[in-house]
XYZ file of C-alpha atoms in Angstrom:
121
model
C 120.988 99.833 60.454
C 120.670 103.452 61.483
C 123.202 106.219 61.014
C 123.107 109.260 63.289
C 125.086 112.407 62.569
C 125.167 115.283 65.036
C 125.920 118.900 64.240
C 125.682 122.308 65.847
C 128.270 122.083 68.590
C 130.875 124.727 69.200
C 132.344 127.252 71.576
C 129.795 129.447 73.296
C 129.773 132.000 76.062
C 127.846 131.445 79.241
C 124.311 132.690 79.030
C 124.027 132.005 75.332
C 121.957 129.525 73.399
C 122.799 126.680 71.060
C 120.805 124.266 68.935
C 122.103 120.787 68.277
C 120.796 118.741 65.379
C 120.946 115.038 64.630
C 120.258 113.651 61.170
C 119.049 110.054 61.143
C 119.078 107.689 58.191
C 118.077 104.075 57.838
C 115.247 102.210 59.461
C 112.476 103.668 61.608
C 113.477 104.215 65.222
C 111.568 104.589 68.465
C 112.711 106.806 71.316
C 115.557 109.195 70.580
C 117.740 110.986 73.062
C 120.633 113.284 73.693
C 123.393 112.112 75.995
C 126.453 113.996 77.140
C 129.831 112.995 78.422
C 131.975 115.510 80.247
C 135.709 114.961 80.720
C 136.324 112.307 83.350
C 132.643 111.529 83.763
C 130.290 108.833 82.571
C 127.911 109.350 79.686
C 124.487 110.449 80.931
C 121.128 111.073 79.358
C 120.179 114.727 79.011
C 116.830 114.554 77.240
C 114.731 112.003 75.396
C 111.609 111.963 73.277
C 109.228 109.280 72.107
C 108.490 108.385 68.506
C 105.474 110.633 68.171
C 107.026 113.537 70.026
C 104.225 113.608 72.587
C 106.350 112.662 75.576
C 109.734 113.987 76.695
C 112.182 113.336 79.479
C 114.717 115.803 80.881
C 117.404 115.320 83.470
C 117.032 117.559 86.498
C 120.138 119.515 85.560
C 118.670 120.769 82.286
C 114.953 120.875 82.993
C 113.571 124.268 82.044
C 116.634 125.175 79.969
C 116.691 122.517 77.253
C 114.007 121.497 74.790
C 114.141 118.298 72.789
C 112.122 117.902 69.609
C 112.025 115.721 66.526
C 110.756 115.982 62.970
C 110.065 112.474 61.706
C 109.300 113.695 58.201
C 112.845 115.042 57.982
C 114.392 112.325 60.183
C 115.808 114.975 62.477
C 116.291 115.308 66.220
C 117.002 118.632 67.893
C 118.170 119.948 71.232
C 117.619 123.620 71.999
C 119.991 124.636 74.770
C 119.401 127.932 76.580
C 121.072 129.700 79.493
C 124.328 127.889 78.873
C 126.751 127.441 81.767
C 130.328 126.086 81.786
C 129.087 122.946 83.552
C 127.338 121.971 80.329
C 130.656 121.576 78.535
C 130.720 118.039 77.146
C 130.510 115.914 74.046
C 126.848 115.531 73.154
C 125.649 112.326 71.521
C 122.475 111.526 69.648
C 121.019 108.075 70.306
C 118.074 106.028 69.069
C 116.262 102.817 69.946
C 115.466 100.152 67.377
C 112.139 99.364 69.064
C 109.093 101.273 70.329
C 107.967 101.885 73.881
C 111.312 101.608 75.584
C 112.711 103.452 78.556
C 113.891 107.006 78.089
C 117.028 106.534 80.156
C 118.544 103.392 78.657
C 118.439 100.694 75.993
C 119.709 102.749 73.052
C 121.007 100.769 70.103
C 122.366 103.421 67.795
C 124.776 106.247 68.514
C 126.205 109.201 66.679
C 129.837 110.212 66.795
C 129.186 113.175 69.080
C 129.511 116.932 68.823
C 131.599 118.999 71.212
C 130.003 121.808 73.177
C 132.275 124.133 75.106
C 130.814 126.889 77.253
C 133.208 129.554 78.449
C 132.589 131.729 81.466
């Protein structure tokens, strides 16, 4: 089993920056990702990264503003969020796949409990 614990969320002003972290424990995982779920909306993938960190995926809404990275030696996943806007307000979830070579946008087996990000205008 894998345990994922997110941290770093909070209340921010528009235009600011925030860094989310996800601590992973347990077995080795493949792709990891950040999802978000805004009030009244479905959960959607924001960014994803492969095991080696050499390939990333970003949704169109965050491309150029967010950077996903991982440190396998520390079992950590990060999401650097810049140029924050109120539309980014959501609960952000860390997710991981139990296998290698999967799709970036689906097929995640493990989930964290989420961290709330609120961006005020």
